[in-house]
CSV table of N, CA, C and O in Angstrom, one decimal:
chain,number,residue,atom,x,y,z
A,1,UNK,N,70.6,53.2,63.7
A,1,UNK,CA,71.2,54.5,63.3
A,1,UNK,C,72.6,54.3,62.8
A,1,UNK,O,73.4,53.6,63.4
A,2,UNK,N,72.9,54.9,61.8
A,2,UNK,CA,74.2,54.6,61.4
A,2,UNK,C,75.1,55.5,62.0
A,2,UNK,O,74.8,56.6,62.4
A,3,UNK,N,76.1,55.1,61.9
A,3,UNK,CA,77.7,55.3,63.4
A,3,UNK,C,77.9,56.8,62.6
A,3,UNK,O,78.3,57.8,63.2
A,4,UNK,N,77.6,56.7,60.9
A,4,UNK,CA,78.5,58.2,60.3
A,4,UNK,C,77.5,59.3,60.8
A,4,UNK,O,77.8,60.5,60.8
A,5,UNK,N,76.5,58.9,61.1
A,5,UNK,CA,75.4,60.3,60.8
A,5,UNK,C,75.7,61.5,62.4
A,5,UNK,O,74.9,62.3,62.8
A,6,UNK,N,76.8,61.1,62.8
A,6,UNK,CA,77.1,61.9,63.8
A,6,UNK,C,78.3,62.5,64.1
A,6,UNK,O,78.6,63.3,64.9
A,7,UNK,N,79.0,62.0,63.1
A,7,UNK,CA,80.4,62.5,63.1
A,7,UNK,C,80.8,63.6,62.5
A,7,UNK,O,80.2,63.8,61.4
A,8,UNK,N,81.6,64.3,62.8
A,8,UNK,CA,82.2,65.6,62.7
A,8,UNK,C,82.9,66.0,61.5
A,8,UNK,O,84.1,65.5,61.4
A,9,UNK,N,82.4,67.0,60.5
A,9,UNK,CA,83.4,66.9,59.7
A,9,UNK,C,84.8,67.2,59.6
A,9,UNK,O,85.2,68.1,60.2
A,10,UNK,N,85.5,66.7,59.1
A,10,UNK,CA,87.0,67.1,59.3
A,10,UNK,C,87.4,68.4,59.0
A,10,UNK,O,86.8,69.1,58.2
A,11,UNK,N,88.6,69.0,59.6
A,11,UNK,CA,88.0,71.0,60.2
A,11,UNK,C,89.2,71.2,58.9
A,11,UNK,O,90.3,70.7,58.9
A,12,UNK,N,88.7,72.1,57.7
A,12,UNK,CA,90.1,72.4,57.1
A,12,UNK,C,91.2,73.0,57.8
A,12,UNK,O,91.0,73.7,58.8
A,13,UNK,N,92.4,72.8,57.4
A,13,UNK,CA,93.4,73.1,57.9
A,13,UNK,C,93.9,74.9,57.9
A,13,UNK,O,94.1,75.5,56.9
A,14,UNK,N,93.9,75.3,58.9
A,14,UNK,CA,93.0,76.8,59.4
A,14,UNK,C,94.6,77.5,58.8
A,14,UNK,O,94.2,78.0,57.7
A,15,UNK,N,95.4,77.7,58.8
A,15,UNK,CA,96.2,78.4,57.9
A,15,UNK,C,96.5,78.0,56.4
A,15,UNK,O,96.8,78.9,55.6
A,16,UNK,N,96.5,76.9,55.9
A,16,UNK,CA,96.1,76.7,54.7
A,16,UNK,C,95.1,77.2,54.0
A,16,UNK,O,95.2,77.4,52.8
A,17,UNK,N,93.8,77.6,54.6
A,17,UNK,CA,92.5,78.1,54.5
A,17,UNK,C,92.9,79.4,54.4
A,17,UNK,O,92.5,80.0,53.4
A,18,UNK,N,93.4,80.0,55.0
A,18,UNK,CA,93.6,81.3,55.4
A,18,UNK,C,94.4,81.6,54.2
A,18,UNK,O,93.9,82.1,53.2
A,19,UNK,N,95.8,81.2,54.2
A,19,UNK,CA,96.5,81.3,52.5
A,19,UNK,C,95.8,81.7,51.6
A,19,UNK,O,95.6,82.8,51.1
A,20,UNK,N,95.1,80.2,51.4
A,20,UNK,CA,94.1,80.1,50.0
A,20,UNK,C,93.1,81.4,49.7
A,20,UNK,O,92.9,82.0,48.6
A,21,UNK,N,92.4,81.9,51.2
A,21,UNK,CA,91.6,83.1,50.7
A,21,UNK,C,92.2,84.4,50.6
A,21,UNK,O,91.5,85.2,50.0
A,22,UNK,N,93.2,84.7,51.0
A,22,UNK,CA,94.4,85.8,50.8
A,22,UNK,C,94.5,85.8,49.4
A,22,UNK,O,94.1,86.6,48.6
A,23,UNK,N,95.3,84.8,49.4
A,23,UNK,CA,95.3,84.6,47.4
A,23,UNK,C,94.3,84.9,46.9
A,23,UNK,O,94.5,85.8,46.0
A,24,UNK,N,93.3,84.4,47.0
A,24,UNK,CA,92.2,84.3,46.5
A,24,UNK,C,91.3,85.9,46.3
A,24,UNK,O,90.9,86.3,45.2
A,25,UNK,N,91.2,86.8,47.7
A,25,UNK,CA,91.0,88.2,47.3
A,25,UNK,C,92.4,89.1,47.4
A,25,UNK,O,92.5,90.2,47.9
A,26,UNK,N,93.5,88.3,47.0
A,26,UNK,CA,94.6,89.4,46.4
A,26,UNK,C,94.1,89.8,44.9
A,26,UNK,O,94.0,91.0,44.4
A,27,UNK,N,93.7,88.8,44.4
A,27,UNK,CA,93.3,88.6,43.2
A,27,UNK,C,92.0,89.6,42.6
A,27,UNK,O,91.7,89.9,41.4
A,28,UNK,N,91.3,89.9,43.7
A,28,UNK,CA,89.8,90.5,43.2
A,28,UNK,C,89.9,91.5,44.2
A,28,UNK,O,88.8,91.6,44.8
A,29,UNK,N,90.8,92.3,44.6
A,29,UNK,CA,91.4,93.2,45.8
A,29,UNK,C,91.1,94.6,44.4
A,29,UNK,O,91.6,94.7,43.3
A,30,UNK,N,89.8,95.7,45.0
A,30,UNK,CA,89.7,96.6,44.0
A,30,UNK,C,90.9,98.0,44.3
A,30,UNK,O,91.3,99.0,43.6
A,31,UNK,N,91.0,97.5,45.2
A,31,UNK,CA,92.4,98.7,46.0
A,31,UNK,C,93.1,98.0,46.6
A,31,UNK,O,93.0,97.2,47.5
A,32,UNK,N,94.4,98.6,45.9
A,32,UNK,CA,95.8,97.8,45.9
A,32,UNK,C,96.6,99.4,47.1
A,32,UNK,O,96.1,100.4,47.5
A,33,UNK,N,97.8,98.7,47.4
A,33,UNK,CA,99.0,99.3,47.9
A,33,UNK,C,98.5,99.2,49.5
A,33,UNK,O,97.9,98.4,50.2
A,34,UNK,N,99.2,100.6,49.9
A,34,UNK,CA,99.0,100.5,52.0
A,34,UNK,C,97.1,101.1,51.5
A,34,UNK,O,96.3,101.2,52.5
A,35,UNK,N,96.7,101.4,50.8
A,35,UNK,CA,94.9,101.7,51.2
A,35,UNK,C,94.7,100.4,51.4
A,35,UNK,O,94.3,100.1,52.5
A,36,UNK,N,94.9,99.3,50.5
A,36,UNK,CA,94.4,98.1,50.5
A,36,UNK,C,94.5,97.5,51.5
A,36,UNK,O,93.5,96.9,52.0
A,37,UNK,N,95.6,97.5,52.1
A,37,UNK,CA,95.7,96.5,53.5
A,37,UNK,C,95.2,97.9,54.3
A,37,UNK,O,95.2,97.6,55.5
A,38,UNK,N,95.0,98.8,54.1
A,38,UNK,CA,94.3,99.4,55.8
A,38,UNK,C,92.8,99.2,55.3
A,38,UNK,O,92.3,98.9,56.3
A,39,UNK,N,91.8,99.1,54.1
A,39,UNK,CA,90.8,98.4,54.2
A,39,UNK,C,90.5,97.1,54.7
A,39,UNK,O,89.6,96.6,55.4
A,40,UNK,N,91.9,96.6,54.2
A,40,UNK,CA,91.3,94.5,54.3
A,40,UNK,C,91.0,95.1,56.1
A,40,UNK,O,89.8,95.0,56.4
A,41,UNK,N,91.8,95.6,57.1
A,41,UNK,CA,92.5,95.9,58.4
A,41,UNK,C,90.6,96.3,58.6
A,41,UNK,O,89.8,95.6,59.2
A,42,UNK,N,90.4,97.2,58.2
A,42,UNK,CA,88.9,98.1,58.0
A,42,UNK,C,87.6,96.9,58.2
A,42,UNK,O,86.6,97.1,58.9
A,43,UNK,N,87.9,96.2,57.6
A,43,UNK,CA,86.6,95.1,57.3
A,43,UNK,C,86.5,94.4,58.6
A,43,UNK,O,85.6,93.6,58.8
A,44,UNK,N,87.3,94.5,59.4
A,44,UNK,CA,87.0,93.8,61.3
A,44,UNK,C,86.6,94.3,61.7
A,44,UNK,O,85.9,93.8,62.6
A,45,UNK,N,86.4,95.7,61.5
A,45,UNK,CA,85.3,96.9,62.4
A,45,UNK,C,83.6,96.3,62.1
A,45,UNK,O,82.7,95.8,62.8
A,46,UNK,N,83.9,96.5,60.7
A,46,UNK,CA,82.2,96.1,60.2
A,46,UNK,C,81.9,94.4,60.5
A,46,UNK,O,80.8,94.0,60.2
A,47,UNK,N,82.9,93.5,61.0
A,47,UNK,CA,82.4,92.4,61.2
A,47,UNK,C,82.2,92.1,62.8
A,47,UNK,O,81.8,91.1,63.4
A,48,UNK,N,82.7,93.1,63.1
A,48,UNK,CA,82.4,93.0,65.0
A,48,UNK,C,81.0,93.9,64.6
A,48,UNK,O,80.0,93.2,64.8
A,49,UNK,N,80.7,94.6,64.4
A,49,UNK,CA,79.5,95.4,64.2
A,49,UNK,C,78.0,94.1,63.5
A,49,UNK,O,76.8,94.0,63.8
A,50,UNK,N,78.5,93.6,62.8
A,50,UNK,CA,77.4,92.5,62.7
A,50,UNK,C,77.6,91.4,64.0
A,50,UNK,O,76.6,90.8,64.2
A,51,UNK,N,78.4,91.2,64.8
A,51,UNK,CA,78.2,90.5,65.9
A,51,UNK,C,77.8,90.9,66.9
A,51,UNK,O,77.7,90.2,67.9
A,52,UNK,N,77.6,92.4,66.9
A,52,UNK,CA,76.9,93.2,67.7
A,52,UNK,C,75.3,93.3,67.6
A,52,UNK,O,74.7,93.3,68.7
A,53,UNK,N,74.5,93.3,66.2
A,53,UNK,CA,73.8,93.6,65.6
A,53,UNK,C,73.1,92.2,65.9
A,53,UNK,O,71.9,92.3,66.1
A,54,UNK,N,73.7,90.7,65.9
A,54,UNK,CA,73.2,89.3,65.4
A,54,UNK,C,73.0,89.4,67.5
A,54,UNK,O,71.9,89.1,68.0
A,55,UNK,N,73.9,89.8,68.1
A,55,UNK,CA,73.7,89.9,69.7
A,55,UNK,C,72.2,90.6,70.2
A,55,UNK,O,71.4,90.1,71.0
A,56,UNK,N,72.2,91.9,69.5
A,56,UNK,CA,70.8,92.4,69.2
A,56,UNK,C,70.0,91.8,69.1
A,56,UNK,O,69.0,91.6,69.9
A,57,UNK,N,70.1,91.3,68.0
A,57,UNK,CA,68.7,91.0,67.1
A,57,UNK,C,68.0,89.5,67.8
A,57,UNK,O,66.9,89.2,67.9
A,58,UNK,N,69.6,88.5,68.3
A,58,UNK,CA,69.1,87.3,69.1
A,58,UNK,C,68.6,87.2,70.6
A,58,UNK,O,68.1,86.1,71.2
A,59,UNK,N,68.7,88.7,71.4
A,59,UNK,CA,67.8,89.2,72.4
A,59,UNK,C,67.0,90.1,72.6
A,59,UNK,O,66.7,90.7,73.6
A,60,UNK,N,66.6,90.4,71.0
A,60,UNK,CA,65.3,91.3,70.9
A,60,UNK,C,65.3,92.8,71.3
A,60,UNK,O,64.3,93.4,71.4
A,61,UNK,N,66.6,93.2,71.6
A,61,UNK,CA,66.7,94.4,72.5
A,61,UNK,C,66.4,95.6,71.5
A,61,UNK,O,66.8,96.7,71.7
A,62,UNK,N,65.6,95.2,70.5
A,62,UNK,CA,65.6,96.4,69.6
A,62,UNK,C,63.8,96.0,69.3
A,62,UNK,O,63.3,95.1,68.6
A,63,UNK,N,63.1,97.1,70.1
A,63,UNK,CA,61.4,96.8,70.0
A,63,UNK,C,60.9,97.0,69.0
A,63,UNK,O,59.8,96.5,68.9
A,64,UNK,N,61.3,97.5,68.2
A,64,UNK,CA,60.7,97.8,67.1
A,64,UNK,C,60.7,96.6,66.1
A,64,UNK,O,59.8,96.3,65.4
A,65,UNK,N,61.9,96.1,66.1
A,65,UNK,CA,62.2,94.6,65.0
A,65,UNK,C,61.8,93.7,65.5
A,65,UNK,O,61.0,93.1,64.9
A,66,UNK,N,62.3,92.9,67.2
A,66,UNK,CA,62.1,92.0,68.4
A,66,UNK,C,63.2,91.0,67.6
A,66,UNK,O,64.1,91.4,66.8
A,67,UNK,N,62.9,90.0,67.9
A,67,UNK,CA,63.9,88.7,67.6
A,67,UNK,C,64.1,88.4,66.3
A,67,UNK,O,63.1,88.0,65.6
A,68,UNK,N,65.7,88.6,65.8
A,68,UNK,CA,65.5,89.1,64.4
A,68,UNK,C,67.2,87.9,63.8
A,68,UNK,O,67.7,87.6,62.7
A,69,UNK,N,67.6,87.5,65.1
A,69,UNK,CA,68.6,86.7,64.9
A,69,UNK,C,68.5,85.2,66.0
A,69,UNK,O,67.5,85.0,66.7
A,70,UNK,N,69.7,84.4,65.7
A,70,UNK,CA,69.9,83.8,66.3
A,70,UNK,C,71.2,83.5,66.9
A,70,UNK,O,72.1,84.2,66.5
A,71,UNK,N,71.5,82.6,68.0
A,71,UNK,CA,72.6,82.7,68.3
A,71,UNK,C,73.7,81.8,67.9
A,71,UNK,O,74.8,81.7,68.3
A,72,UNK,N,73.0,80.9,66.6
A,72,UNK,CA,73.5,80.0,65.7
A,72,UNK,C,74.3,81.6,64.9
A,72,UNK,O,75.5,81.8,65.0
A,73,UNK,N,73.7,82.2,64.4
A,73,UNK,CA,73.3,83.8,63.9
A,73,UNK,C,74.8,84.5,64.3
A,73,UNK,O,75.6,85.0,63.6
A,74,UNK,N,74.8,84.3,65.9
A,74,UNK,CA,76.0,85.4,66.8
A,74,UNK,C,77.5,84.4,66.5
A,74,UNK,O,78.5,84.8,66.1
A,75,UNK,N,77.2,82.9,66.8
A,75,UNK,CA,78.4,81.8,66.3
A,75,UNK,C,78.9,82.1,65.1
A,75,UNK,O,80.1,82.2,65.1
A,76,UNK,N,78.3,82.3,63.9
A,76,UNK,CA,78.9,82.7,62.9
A,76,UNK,C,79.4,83.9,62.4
A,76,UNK,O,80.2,83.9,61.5
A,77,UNK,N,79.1,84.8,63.1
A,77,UNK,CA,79.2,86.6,62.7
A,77,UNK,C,80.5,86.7,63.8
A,77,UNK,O,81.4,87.5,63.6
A,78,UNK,N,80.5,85.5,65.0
A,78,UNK,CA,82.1,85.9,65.3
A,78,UNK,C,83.3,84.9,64.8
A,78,UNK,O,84.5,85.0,64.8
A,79,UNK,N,82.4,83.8,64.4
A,79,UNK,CA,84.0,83.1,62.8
A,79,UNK,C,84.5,84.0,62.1
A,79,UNK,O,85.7,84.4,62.1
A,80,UNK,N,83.3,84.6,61.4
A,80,UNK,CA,83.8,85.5,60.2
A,80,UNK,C,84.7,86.6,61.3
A,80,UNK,O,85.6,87.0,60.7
A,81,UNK,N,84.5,87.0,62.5
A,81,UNK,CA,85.4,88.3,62.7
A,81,UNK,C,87.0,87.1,63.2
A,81,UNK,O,88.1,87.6,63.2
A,82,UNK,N,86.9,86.0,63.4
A,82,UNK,CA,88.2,85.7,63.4
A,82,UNK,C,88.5,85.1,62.3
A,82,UNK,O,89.5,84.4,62.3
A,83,UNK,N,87.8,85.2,60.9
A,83,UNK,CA,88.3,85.1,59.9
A,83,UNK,C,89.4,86.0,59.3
A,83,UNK,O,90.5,85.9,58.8
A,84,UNK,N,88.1,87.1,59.8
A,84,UNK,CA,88.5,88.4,58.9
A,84,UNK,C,89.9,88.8,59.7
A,84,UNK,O,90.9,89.1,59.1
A,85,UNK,N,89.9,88.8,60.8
A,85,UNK,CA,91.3,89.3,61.6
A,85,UNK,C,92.4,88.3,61.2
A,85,UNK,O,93.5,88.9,60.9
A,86,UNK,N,92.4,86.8,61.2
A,86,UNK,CA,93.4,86.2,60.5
A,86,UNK,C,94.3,86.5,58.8
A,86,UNK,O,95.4,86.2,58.3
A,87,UNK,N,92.9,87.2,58.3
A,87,UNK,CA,93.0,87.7,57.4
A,87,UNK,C,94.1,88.9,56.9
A,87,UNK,O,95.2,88.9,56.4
A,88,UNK,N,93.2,89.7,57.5
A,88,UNK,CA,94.2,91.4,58.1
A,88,UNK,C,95.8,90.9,58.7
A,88,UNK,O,96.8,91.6,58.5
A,89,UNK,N,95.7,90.1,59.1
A,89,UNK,CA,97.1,89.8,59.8
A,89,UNK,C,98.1,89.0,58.7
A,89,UNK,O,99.3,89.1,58.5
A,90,UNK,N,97.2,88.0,58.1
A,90,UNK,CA,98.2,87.5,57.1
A,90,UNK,C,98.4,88.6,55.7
A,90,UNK,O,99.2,88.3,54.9
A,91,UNK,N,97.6,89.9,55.5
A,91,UNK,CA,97.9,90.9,54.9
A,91,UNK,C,99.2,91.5,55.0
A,91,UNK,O,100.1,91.9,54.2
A,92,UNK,N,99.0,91.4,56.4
A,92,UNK,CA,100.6,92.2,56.6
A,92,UNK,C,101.6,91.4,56.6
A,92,UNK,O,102.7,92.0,56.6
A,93,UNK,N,101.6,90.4,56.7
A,93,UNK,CA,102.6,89.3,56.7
A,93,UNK,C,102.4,87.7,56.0
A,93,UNK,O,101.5,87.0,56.4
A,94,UNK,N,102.9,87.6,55.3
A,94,UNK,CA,103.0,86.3,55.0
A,94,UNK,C,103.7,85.4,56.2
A,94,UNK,O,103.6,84.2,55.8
A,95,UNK,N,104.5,85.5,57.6
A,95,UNK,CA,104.6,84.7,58.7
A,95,UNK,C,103.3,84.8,59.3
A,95,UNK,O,103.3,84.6,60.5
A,96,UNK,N,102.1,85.1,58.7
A,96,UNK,CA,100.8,85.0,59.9
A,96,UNK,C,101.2,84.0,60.7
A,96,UNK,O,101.8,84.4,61.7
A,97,UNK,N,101.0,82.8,60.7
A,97,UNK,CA,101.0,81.9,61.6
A,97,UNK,C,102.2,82.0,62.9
A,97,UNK,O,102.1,81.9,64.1
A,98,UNK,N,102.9,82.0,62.2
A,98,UNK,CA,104.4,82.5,63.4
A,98,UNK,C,103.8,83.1,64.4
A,98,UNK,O,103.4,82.7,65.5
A,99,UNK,N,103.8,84.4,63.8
A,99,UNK,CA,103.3,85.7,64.0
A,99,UNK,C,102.2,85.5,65.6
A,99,UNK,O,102.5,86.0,66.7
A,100,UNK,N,101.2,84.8,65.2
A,100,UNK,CA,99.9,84.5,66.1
A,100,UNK,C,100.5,83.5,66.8
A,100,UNK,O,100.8,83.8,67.9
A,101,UNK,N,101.0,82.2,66.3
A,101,UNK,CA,100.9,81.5,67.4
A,101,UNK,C,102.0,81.9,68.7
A,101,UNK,O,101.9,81.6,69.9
A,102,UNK,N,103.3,82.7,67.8
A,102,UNK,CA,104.2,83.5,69.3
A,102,UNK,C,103.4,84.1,70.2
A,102,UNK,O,103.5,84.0,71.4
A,103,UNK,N,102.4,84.9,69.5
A,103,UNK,CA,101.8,85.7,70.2
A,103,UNK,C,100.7,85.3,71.4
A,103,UNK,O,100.4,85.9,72.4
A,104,UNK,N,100.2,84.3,70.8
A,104,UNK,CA,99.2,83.1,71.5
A,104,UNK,C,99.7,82.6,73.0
A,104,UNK,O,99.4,82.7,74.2
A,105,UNK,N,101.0,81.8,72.2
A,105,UNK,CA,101.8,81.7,73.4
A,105,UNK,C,102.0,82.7,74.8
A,105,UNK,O,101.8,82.3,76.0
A,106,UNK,N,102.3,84.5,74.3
A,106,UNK,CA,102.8,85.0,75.4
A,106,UNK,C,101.2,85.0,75.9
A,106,UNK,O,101.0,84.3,76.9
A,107,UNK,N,100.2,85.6,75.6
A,107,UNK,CA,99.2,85.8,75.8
A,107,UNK,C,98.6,84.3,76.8
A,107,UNK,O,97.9,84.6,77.8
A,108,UNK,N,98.9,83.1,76.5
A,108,UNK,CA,98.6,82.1,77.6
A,108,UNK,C,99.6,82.3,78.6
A,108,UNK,O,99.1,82.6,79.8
A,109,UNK,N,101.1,82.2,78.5
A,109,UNK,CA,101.6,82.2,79.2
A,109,UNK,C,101.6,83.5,80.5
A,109,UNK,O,102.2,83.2,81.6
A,110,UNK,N,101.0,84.6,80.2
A,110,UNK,CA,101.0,85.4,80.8
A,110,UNK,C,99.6,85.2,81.4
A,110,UNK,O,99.3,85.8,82.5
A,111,UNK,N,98.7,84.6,80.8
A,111,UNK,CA,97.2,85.2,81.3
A,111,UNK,C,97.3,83.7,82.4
A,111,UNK,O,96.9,83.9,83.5
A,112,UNK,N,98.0,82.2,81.9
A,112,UNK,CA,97.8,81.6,82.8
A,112,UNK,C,99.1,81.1,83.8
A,112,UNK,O,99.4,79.9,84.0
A,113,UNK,N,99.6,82.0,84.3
A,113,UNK,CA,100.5,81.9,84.8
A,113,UNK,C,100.3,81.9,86.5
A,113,UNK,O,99.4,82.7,86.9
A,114,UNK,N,101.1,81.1,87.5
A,114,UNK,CA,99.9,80.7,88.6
A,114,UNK,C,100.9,81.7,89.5
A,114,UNK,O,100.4,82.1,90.6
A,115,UNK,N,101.9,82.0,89.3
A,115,UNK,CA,102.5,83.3,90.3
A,115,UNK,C,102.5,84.7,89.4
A,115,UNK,O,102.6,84.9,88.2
A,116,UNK,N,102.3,85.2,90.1
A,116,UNK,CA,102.5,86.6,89.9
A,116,UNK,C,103.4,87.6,91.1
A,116,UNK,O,103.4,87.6,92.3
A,117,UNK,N,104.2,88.6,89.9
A,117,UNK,CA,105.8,89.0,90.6
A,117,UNK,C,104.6,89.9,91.6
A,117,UNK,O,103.6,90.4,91.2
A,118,UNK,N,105.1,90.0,92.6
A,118,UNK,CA,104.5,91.3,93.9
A,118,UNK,C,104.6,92.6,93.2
A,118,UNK,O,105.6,93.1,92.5
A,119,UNK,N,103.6,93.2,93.4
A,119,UNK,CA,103.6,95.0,92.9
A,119,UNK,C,104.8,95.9,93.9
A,119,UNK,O,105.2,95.5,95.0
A,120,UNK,N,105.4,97.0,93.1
A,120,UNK,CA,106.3,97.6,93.4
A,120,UNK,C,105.8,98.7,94.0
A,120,UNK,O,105.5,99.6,93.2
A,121,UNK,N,105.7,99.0,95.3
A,121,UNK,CA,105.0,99.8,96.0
A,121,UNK,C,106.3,100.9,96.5
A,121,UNK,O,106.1,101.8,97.2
C-alpha cells in the first residue's frame, strides 16, 4: 500500500480562504450597502436551518421521508454554518481574524478557567 494513499490533505489557510471568498461575493453581492451585510448576517439563519434539517433527515425523525441524510450530510451543513459566520463577521470587518481570535481567547479563558470567584450572596 502506498504511504501517500492516507494522508491528509493540506487544510487551506482558513483566513486567507475567508478573504478570498469575501472578495469574491463582494463582487457578485446583488445588494450592496447596510441591506447587504444584514443579508450576508441573514444567510446563518438558513444555514443552521439546513443542519437542522441534514440532523432530521440523518435520524429519520420525519416518517413520511425516513432517512433522507447523512451525518457525513450534518459535518458539512455545519462547515458551511462556520463558514458562513466567518463570513458575516469579516463583512463587518476587515480585522475578522483579530476580531475572533480575541474573542476565542476570552471565551477559553473564561470557559476553562479552573477557579471560579465565589458568588456574591
Amino acid at each position: 500500500m502506498d504511504d501517500h494513499t492516507h494522508r491528509t490533505p493540506p487544510s487551506p489557510d482558513l483566513w486567507a480562504t475567508i478573504d478570498t471568498l469575501s472578495e469574491w461575493l463582494d463582487t457578485h453581492r446583488p445588494v450592496e450597502g447596510r441591506e447587504g451585510v444584514l443579508l450576508r448576517i441573514l444567510k446563518l439563519s438558513e444555514e443552521v436551518g439546513e443542519v437542522s434539517e441534514a440532523v432530521i433527515g440523518a435520524t429519520g425523525q420525519n416518517p413520511r421521508k425516513g432517512v433522507t441524510h447523512t451525518w457525513d450530510d450534518v459535518q458539512s451543513e455545519l462547515c458551511d454554518v462556520a463558514i458562513t459566520a466567518l463570513m458575516a463577521l469579516r463583512t463587518l470587518t476587515p480585522e475578522a481574524r483579530e476580531v475572533f481570535g480575541r474573542h476565542l481567547e476570552r471565551v477559553a479563558k473564561r470557559s476553562l478557567a479552573t477557579t471560579r470567584a465565589p458568588l456574591n450572596r
